[in-house]
Coordinates of C-alpha atoms in Angstrom, one line a residue:
M147 CA 0.0 0.0 -0.2
A148 CA 3.0 2.5 0.6
W149 CA 4.3 2.3 -3.0
R150 CA 1.0 3.0 -4.2
T151 CA 0.6 6.1 -2.2
A152 CA 4.0 7.1 -3.1
L153 CA 3.1 6.8 -6.6
L154 CA -0.2 8.4 -6.7
L155 CA 1.6 11.5 -4.6
F156 CA 4.2 11.4 -7.5
V157 CA 1.8 11.7 -10.1
W158 CA -0.1 14.2 -8.3
I159 CA 3.0 16.5 -7.9
A160 CA 4.3 16.0 -11.6
F161 CA 1.1 17.0 -13.2
S162 CA -0.8 19.2 -10.5
G163 CA 1.3 22.3 -11.8
P164 CA 0.5 22.7 -15.4
V165 CA -3.2 21.7 -15.1
R166 CA -3.4 24.6 -12.4
A167 CA -1.5 26.9 -14.6
L168 CA -4.0 26.4 -17.7
A169 CA -7.3 25.7 -15.5
W170 CA -8.8 29.2 -15.2
T171 CA -8.9 30.2 -19.0
E172 CA -10.3 27.0 -19.7
R173 CA -12.9 27.8 -17.1
A174 CA -13.7 30.9 -18.9
L175 CA -14.4 29.0 -22.0
E176 CA -17.0 27.0 -19.9
A177 CA -18.8 29.5 -17.8
A178 CA -22.4 29.1 -18.7
D179 CA -23.4 32.5 -16.6
P180 CA -21.7 35.5 -18.4
F181 CA -23.8 38.0 -16.5
V182 CA -21.7 40.6 -14.8
F183 CA -21.7 44.3 -14.7
T184 CA -19.9 45.8 -17.1
P185 CA -16.4 46.8 -15.0
N186 CA -14.6 49.6 -17.4
D187 CA -14.6 50.7 -20.7
L188 CA -12.5 48.2 -22.2
R189 CA -14.1 47.2 -25.6
L190 CA -13.6 44.4 -28.4
G191 CA -11.6 46.7 -30.4
D192 CA -9.0 46.7 -27.7
F193 CA -8.2 43.4 -28.6
T194 CA -6.3 42.0 -31.4
I195 CA -5.2 38.6 -33.1
E196 CA -1.8 37.2 -34.0
A197 CA -2.7 35.0 -36.9
R198 CA -1.1 33.9 -40.5
V199 CA -4.5 33.3 -41.5
P200 CA -7.6 35.8 -42.3
W201 CA -9.8 36.2 -39.4
R202 CA -12.5 38.8 -37.7
W203 CA -14.4 39.4 -34.5
V204 CA -18.2 38.2 -34.6
D205 CA -20.0 41.5 -33.9
G206 CA -21.6 41.7 -30.6
S207 CA -19.8 38.6 -29.0
F208 CA -17.7 40.6 -26.6
E209 CA -18.7 39.6 -23.0
W210 CA -17.2 39.6 -19.3
V211 CA -17.5 36.2 -17.3
R212 CA -16.5 35.8 -13.7
I213 CA -14.2 32.6 -13.0
D214 CA -14.7 30.6 -9.6
R215 CA -16.2 33.8 -8.1
K216 CA -12.8 35.3 -8.3
F217 CA -11.1 37.2 -11.6
L218 CA -13.5 38.8 -14.3
V219 CA -12.2 37.8 -17.9
P220 CA -13.2 38.9 -21.2
R221 CA -14.2 36.6 -23.9
A222 CA -15.3 36.9 -27.4
R223 CA -15.8 34.9 -30.9
I224 CA -13.8 34.7 -34.3
R225 CA -14.0 33.6 -37.5
V226 CA -10.9 32.3 -39.0
Q227 CA -10.7 31.3 -43.0
I228 CA -8.9 28.1 -43.3
P229 CA -9.3 25.0 -45.7
P230 CA -12.3 22.8 -45.3
G231 CA -11.5 19.8 -42.9
T232 CA -8.6 21.7 -41.3
P233 CA -8.1 20.7 -37.5
V234 CA -8.0 23.3 -34.8
T235 CA -7.0 22.8 -31.5
Y236 CA -7.8 25.2 -28.4
R237 CA -7.6 24.5 -24.6
G238 CA -8.1 20.7 -25.1
R239 CA -10.8 21.4 -27.6
H240 CA -10.9 20.0 -31.2
F241 CA -12.8 21.7 -34.0
E242 CA -13.3 21.1 -37.5
S243 CA -15.4 23.0 -40.2
R244 CA -16.7 21.8 -43.4
E245 CA -17.1 25.4 -44.4
P246 CA -14.2 27.8 -45.7
E247 CA -15.0 29.6 -42.4
L248 CA -14.5 28.3 -38.6
E249 CA -16.4 30.4 -35.8
L250 CA -15.0 29.5 -32.2
P251 CA -14.7 31.0 -28.8
V252 CA -11.5 32.7 -27.6
V253 CA -10.6 33.9 -24.2
L254 CA -9.0 37.5 -24.2
S255 CA -5.8 36.7 -22.2
Q256 CA -2.4 36.7 -22.8
E257 CA -2.0 33.9 -20.3
S258 CA 1.1 31.6 -21.2
G259 CA -0.3 28.8 -23.3
N260 CA -3.4 30.7 -24.3
E261 CA -3.3 30.1 -28.4
L262 CA -5.0 28.4 -31.0
R263 CA -3.3 25.8 -33.2
V264 CA -4.6 25.2 -36.9
G265 CA -3.5 22.6 -38.9
G266 CA -2.0 19.0 -38.4
A267 CA 1.7 18.2 -38.2
S268 CA 3.2 21.7 -38.4
P269 CA 0.1 23.8 -37.1
S270 CA -0.1 27.7 -37.2
V271 CA -0.3 29.6 -33.9
I272 CA -3.2 32.0 -33.3
R273 CA -2.6 34.2 -30.0
P274 CA -5.0 36.9 -28.5
R275 CA -3.4 40.4 -27.8
F276 CA -4.3 43.1 -25.9
K277 CA -3.7 46.3 -28.1
P278 CA -5.7 49.1 -26.8
R279 CA -7.0 51.7 -28.9
A280 CA -6.5 54.4 -26.5
P281 CA -5.8 54.6 -22.6
L282 CA -8.6 53.3 -20.5
K283 CA -11.0 55.5 -18.1
Q284 CA -10.7 53.0 -15.6
P285 CA -7.6 50.7 -16.2
I286 CA -7.7 48.8 -12.8
I287 CA -11.3 47.4 -11.9
I288 CA -11.9 47.2 -8.1
D289 CA -13.7 43.9 -7.4
A290 CA -16.9 44.0 -5.0
S291 CA -15.0 42.0 -2.6
C292 CA -12.9 44.8 -1.8
S293 CA -15.9 46.8 -0.6
S294 CA -15.1 46.6 2.9
T295 CA -11.2 46.8 3.2
P296 CA -9.1 49.8 3.2
L297 CA -7.5 49.1 -0.1
K298 CA -6.2 52.3 -2.2
I299 CA -4.9 52.1 -5.5
Q300 CA -3.1 54.7 -7.4
S301 CA -2.1 54.2 -11.0
P302 CA -1.6 57.5 -12.7
S303 CA 0.7 56.2 -15.0
L304 CA -1.1 53.2 -16.3
G305 CA -2.3 54.2 -20.0
R306 CA -1.7 50.9 -22.1
S307 CA -3.0 48.2 -19.6
W308 CA -5.7 46.9 -17.5
G309 CA -6.3 44.9 -14.3
H310 CA -8.4 43.4 -12.0
V311 CA -8.2 43.2 -8.3
V312 CA -9.8 41.0 -5.9
C313 CA -9.5 41.1 -2.0
R314 CA -10.1 38.3 0.7
S315 CA -9.5 39.1 4.6
T316 CA -8.7 36.6 7.0
H317 CA -8.2 36.6 10.9
P318 CA -5.7 34.4 12.0
N319 CA -5.6 33.6 15.9
Q320 CA -2.6 34.7 17.5
E321 CA -1.4 35.0 21.2
T322 CA -2.7 38.6 21.7
G323 CA -6.0 37.9 20.1
Y324 CA -7.1 37.8 16.5
G325 CA -4.8 39.0 13.6
L326 CA -5.6 41.0 10.7
R327 CA -4.4 40.1 6.9
M328 CA -5.7 41.0 3.5
D329 CA -4.5 38.6 0.6
V330 CA -5.0 40.6 -2.6
D331 CA -5.1 38.8 -5.9
L332 CA -4.1 41.1 -9.2
L333 CA -4.8 40.3 -13.1
W334 CA -2.6 42.8 -14.9
E335 CA -2.3 42.6 -18.8
S336 CA -0.3 45.0 -20.8
E337 CA 0.6 45.3 -24.5
N338 CA 3.8 43.3 -23.8
P339 CA 3.0 40.1 -22.0
S340 CA 6.7 38.9 -21.8
E341 CA 7.8 41.8 -19.6
P342 CA 8.1 40.8 -16.1
V343 CA 6.1 42.6 -13.0
K344 CA 8.3 44.0 -10.2
I345 CA 7.1 44.1 -6.8
G346 CA 9.1 46.2 -5.2
N347 CA 12.8 45.0 -5.9
A348 CA 11.8 41.5 -6.8
T349 CA 10.3 39.8 -9.7
S350 CA 6.8 38.4 -9.4
E351 CA 6.9 34.6 -9.6
S352 CA 3.8 34.3 -11.8
Q353 CA 3.2 30.6 -13.2
D354 CA 0.7 32.1 -16.0
G355 CA 2.4 35.5 -16.5
I356 CA -0.4 37.8 -15.6
T357 CA -1.8 37.0 -12.0
H358 CA 0.1 38.0 -8.9
S359 CA -0.6 37.7 -5.2
L360 CA 0.1 40.1 -2.4
S361 CA -0.4 39.8 1.2
F362 CA -1.2 43.1 3.2
S363 CA -0.7 43.2 7.0
G364 CA 0.0 45.9 9.7
N365 CA 3.7 45.3 9.0
T366 CA 3.3 45.5 5.0
P367 CA 0.9 48.2 4.2
R368 CA 2.0 49.2 0.7
Y369 CA 3.3 47.7 -2.3
E370 CA 5.0 49.0 -5.3
L371 CA 4.4 47.4 -8.8
A372 CA 6.1 48.3 -12.0
K373 CA 6.0 46.8 -15.5
G374 CA 7.5 48.2 -18.7
G375 CA 7.5 51.5 -17.6
E376 CA 3.8 51.8 -16.0
S377 CA 3.6 51.3 -12.6
M378 CA 1.0 51.4 -9.7
S379 CA 0.7 51.5 -5.9
L380 CA -1.4 49.2 -3.7
A381 CA -2.2 50.5 0.2
A382 CA -4.1 48.9 2.9
P383 CA -3.2 50.4 6.2
L384 CA -4.7 47.5 8.4
P385 CA -4.4 47.5 12.2
D386 CA -2.3 44.7 13.7
R387 CA -5.3 43.3 15.8
F388 CA -8.8 42.8 14.4
R389 CA -11.6 43.3 16.7
P390 CA -14.6 40.9 15.7
L391 CA -17.2 43.1 17.9
S392 CA -18.4 46.1 16.5
V393 CA -21.1 48.7 18.0
S394 CA -23.0 51.5 16.0
L395 CA -25.6 53.9 16.9
G396 CA -28.4 55.4 14.9
L397 CA -30.1 58.5 15.5
G398 CA -33.0 60.3 14.0
P399 CA -36.6 61.6 13.9
Y400 CA -39.7 58.9 14.2
S401 CA -43.2 59.2 13.9
H402 CA -43.9 57.3 17.3
M403 CA -47.2 56.4 18.0
E404 CA -48.5 59.3 15.9
V405 CA -46.0 61.6 17.5
L406 CA -42.7 63.1 16.2
R407 CA -39.9 62.0 18.5
P408 CA -36.2 61.5 18.5
F409 CA -35.5 57.7 18.2
A410 CA -32.4 55.7 18.9
T411 CA -31.1 52.5 17.3
V412 CA -28.3 50.5 18.8
Y413 CA -26.4 47.8 16.5
A414 CA -23.8 45.3 17.7
A415 CA -22.3 42.6 15.6
Y416 CA -19.7 40.0 16.5
L417 CA -18.2 38.4 13.2
F418 CA -17.4 34.5 13.1
N419 CA -16.5 34.8 9.2
D420 CA -17.8 36.2 6.2
A421 CA -21.0 34.1 6.1
L422 CA -21.6 34.0 9.8
K423 CA -22.2 36.3 12.6
M424 CA -24.1 37.1 15.8
A425 CA -25.9 40.4 16.0
L426 CA -28.0 42.7 18.3
F427 CA -30.7 45.4 17.7
S428 CA -32.4 47.7 20.0
A429 CA -34.5 50.4 19.1
F430 CA -36.5 53.1 21.6
P431 CA -37.9 56.5 21.7
I432 CA -35.9 59.0 23.7
R433 CA -38.4 59.8 26.4
K434 CA -39.7 58.8 29.9
S435 CA -40.9 55.1 29.8
P436 CA -40.0 54.3 26.2
E437 CA -41.1 51.2 24.6
I438 CA -37.8 49.0 24.0
D439 CA -37.5 46.5 21.3
T440 CA -34.4 44.3 21.5
G441 CA -33.4 41.6 19.1
V442 CA -30.6 39.1 19.1
Y443 CA -30.1 37.0 16.4
V444 CA -27.4 34.8 14.3
I445 CA -27.2 36.1 10.5
V446 CA -26.3 33.1 8.1
E447 CA -25.5 33.7 4.4
Q448 CA -27.4 31.5 2.3
F449 CA -26.9 32.8 -1.4
R450 CA -24.2 34.8 -3.1
G451 CA -24.6 35.5 -6.5
I452 CA -25.3 38.5 -9.5
D453 CA -21.3 39.2 -10.1
E454 CA -20.8 38.6 -6.4
R455 CA -22.5 41.4 -5.3
V456 CA -25.8 40.4 -4.1
T457 CA -26.2 38.1 -0.7
L458 CA -29.1 37.0 0.9
N459 CA -29.2 36.1 4.6
L460 CA -31.1 34.4 7.1
L461 CA -31.9 36.1 10.5
L462 CA -32.6 33.4 13.2
G463 CA -33.3 34.5 16.7
A464 CA -35.7 36.2 19.3
H465 CA -36.7 39.5 20.6
A466 CA -37.8 40.8 23.9
L467 CA -40.3 44.1 24.2
S468 CA -40.5 46.3 27.1
F469 CA -43.1 48.8 27.6
R470 CA -45.5 50.5 30.3
S471 CA -49.2 49.6 30.2
Q472 CA -51.9 50.7 32.9
G473 CA -48.9 51.9 35.0
E474 CA -47.5 48.3 34.8
Y475 CA -43.9 47.7 33.3
L476 CA -44.4 44.6 31.1
N477 CA -41.9 42.4 29.4
R478 CA -42.7 39.8 26.7
M479 CA -40.7 37.2 24.5
S480 CA -41.1 36.0 21.0
A481 CA -39.3 34.9 18.1
P482 CA -40.0 36.7 14.6
Q483 CA -37.6 35.4 12.2
G484 CA -36.0 37.4 9.4
V485 CA -34.6 37.8 5.9
E486 CA -32.3 40.4 4.8
M487 CA -30.7 41.0 1.1
S488 CA -27.4 43.3 0.5
F489 CA -26.4 44.7 -2.8
R490 CA -22.4 45.7 -2.4
D491 CA -21.5 48.9 -4.5
C492 CA -24.9 50.0 -5.2
L493 CA -24.6 53.3 -7.2
L494 CA -21.1 54.1 -5.7
R495 CA -18.4 51.9 -4.7
T496 CA -17.9 50.9 -1.2
Q497 CA -21.8 52.0 -0.5
N498 CA -24.2 49.1 0.2
L499 CA -28.0 48.8 -0.2
T500 CA -29.9 46.5 2.4
L501 CA -33.5 45.6 2.4
G502 CA -34.3 43.2 5.1
G503 CA -37.2 42.6 7.7
F504 CA -38.6 40.4 10.7
F505 CA -42.0 39.1 10.6
Y506 CA -44.2 37.3 13.0
P507 CA -47.9 36.8 11.8
K508 CA -51.0 37.8 14.1
I509 CA -51.3 34.9 16.6
E510 CA -53.6 35.3 19.8
G511 CA -53.2 38.9 19.8
R512 CA -49.7 39.1 19.2
S513 CA -48.1 40.1 16.1
Y514 CA -44.6 42.0 15.0
V515 CA -43.1 43.5 11.8
N516 CA -39.7 45.3 11.6
A517 CA -38.6 46.2 8.0
W518 CA -35.8 48.4 7.1
V519 CA -33.9 50.1 4.1
R520 CA -30.3 50.9 4.7
Y521 CA -27.7 52.4 2.3
G522 CA -24.1 53.3 3.2
N523 CA -21.1 51.3 4.9
S524 CA -19.8 50.5 8.4
K525 CA -18.5 53.9 8.8
F526 CA -21.7 56.0 8.1
F527 CA -25.0 55.0 6.6
T528 CA -28.6 56.0 6.7
E529 CA -31.7 53.8 7.5
F530 CA -35.6 54.1 7.1
N531 CA -37.0 51.7 9.6
F532 CA -40.6 50.7 10.1
I533 CA -41.6 49.0 13.3
N534 CA -45.3 47.7 14.0
W535 CA -46.0 45.3 17.1
Q536 CA -49.1 44.4 19.2
E537 CA -48.9 42.3 22.4
P538 CA -51.8 41.0 24.5
V539 CA -52.3 42.7 27.9
S540 CA -55.2 42.4 30.7
T541 CA -57.2 45.2 29.1
G542 CA -56.9 43.9 25.5
S543 CA -54.0 44.6 23.6
F544 CA -51.2 47.1 23.4
S545 CA -50.1 48.4 19.9
V546 CA -47.0 50.3 18.8
K547 CA -46.3 51.7 15.5
S548 CA -43.3 53.5 14.7
A549 CA -41.5 55.0 11.3
G550 CA -38.7 57.1 10.5
L551 CA -35.1 58.0 9.1
S552 CA -31.7 57.5 11.0
I553 CA -28.2 58.3 10.6
G554 CA -25.9 55.6 11.7
F555 CA -22.5 55.8 12.9
P556 CA -20.0 53.5 14.7
L557 CA -19.2 53.7 18.2
F558 CA -16.3 51.5 19.1
R559 CA -14.9 47.8 18.4
A560 CA -13.9 45.2 21.2
F561 CA -12.0 41.9 22.0

């Protein structure tokens, strides 16, 4: 059994490197859902084909696809004029046309090995090339995964290249608490793909020639990158320690029981990971004997899609109501369940739109509705909130309806 394990390990080591180097371009051909938001002004006219056979682009075939919830990659279709029956090979796919013209898909990438081979024993090679007609208005695409990060990019000298940046935050456990590290993956295409990328004084060791990986921490807040006379700087000033508990406060005017009053909302969240966190919400009018609505719930991500910008979360938990009725203070518990949908980079980068609500249908005189629309980020947001609840009491029922607009801002982070 030991020699079999060693043989399998040898085969995996021998073949895993080249397969990984080519895999992401191959998956760009297989992506069935090309729906993404157009990230910049890159067009089909910014690409050409190196070929010894006549060719032309298929009009309207340019599109973006997202690969493995990571890079955005352009692709298109071309028509090449070749003798009928001439074999064409591209990324492990074989094509053969009975007509003097063959149409096939092409990934618009200068990744090493991204080429078509036309013919048999001595094939002609066709390669996509990036040849911009003019400098791009937005050469570097900052992905929505970077919305909640402090990443800043300066690229004043980029005129003949384009790139895509993807972010991923991690919180390694340290002796002093949770650390904070941000990994950044950069896809950088230029007119001359053979030119190496310099990161500081070192040459980037990129397997495919166009993708590069950086890791930010409190000790490495900035990177300088250069390639063929063009350069950019990426900065992410991160604290040395990550504090998973955040507390924010919202203040604003509400119509509360048909009277305009100042209203306060308190938000607390403890982050376990990007798909799971614990949250607390409390709302109350600022007056004597306020009705206090407090909920504790777990937020669990259920869906992420539409170019990785839309997430759907379930909110599972319970809440408590404290109020005064007929001179008596009462505390009631119930378990309304909620749902929340967020849209990252809505209208503006780093700005998120969130719609959500808790619902408890009327059962034995008890009901609860809490709906909200929030826009902004973790530093500053505005929120419209509607709360309507009813509880049975000795004299019948007690109900409260509140609606208003509040401004939210962070108070502190802890742990």
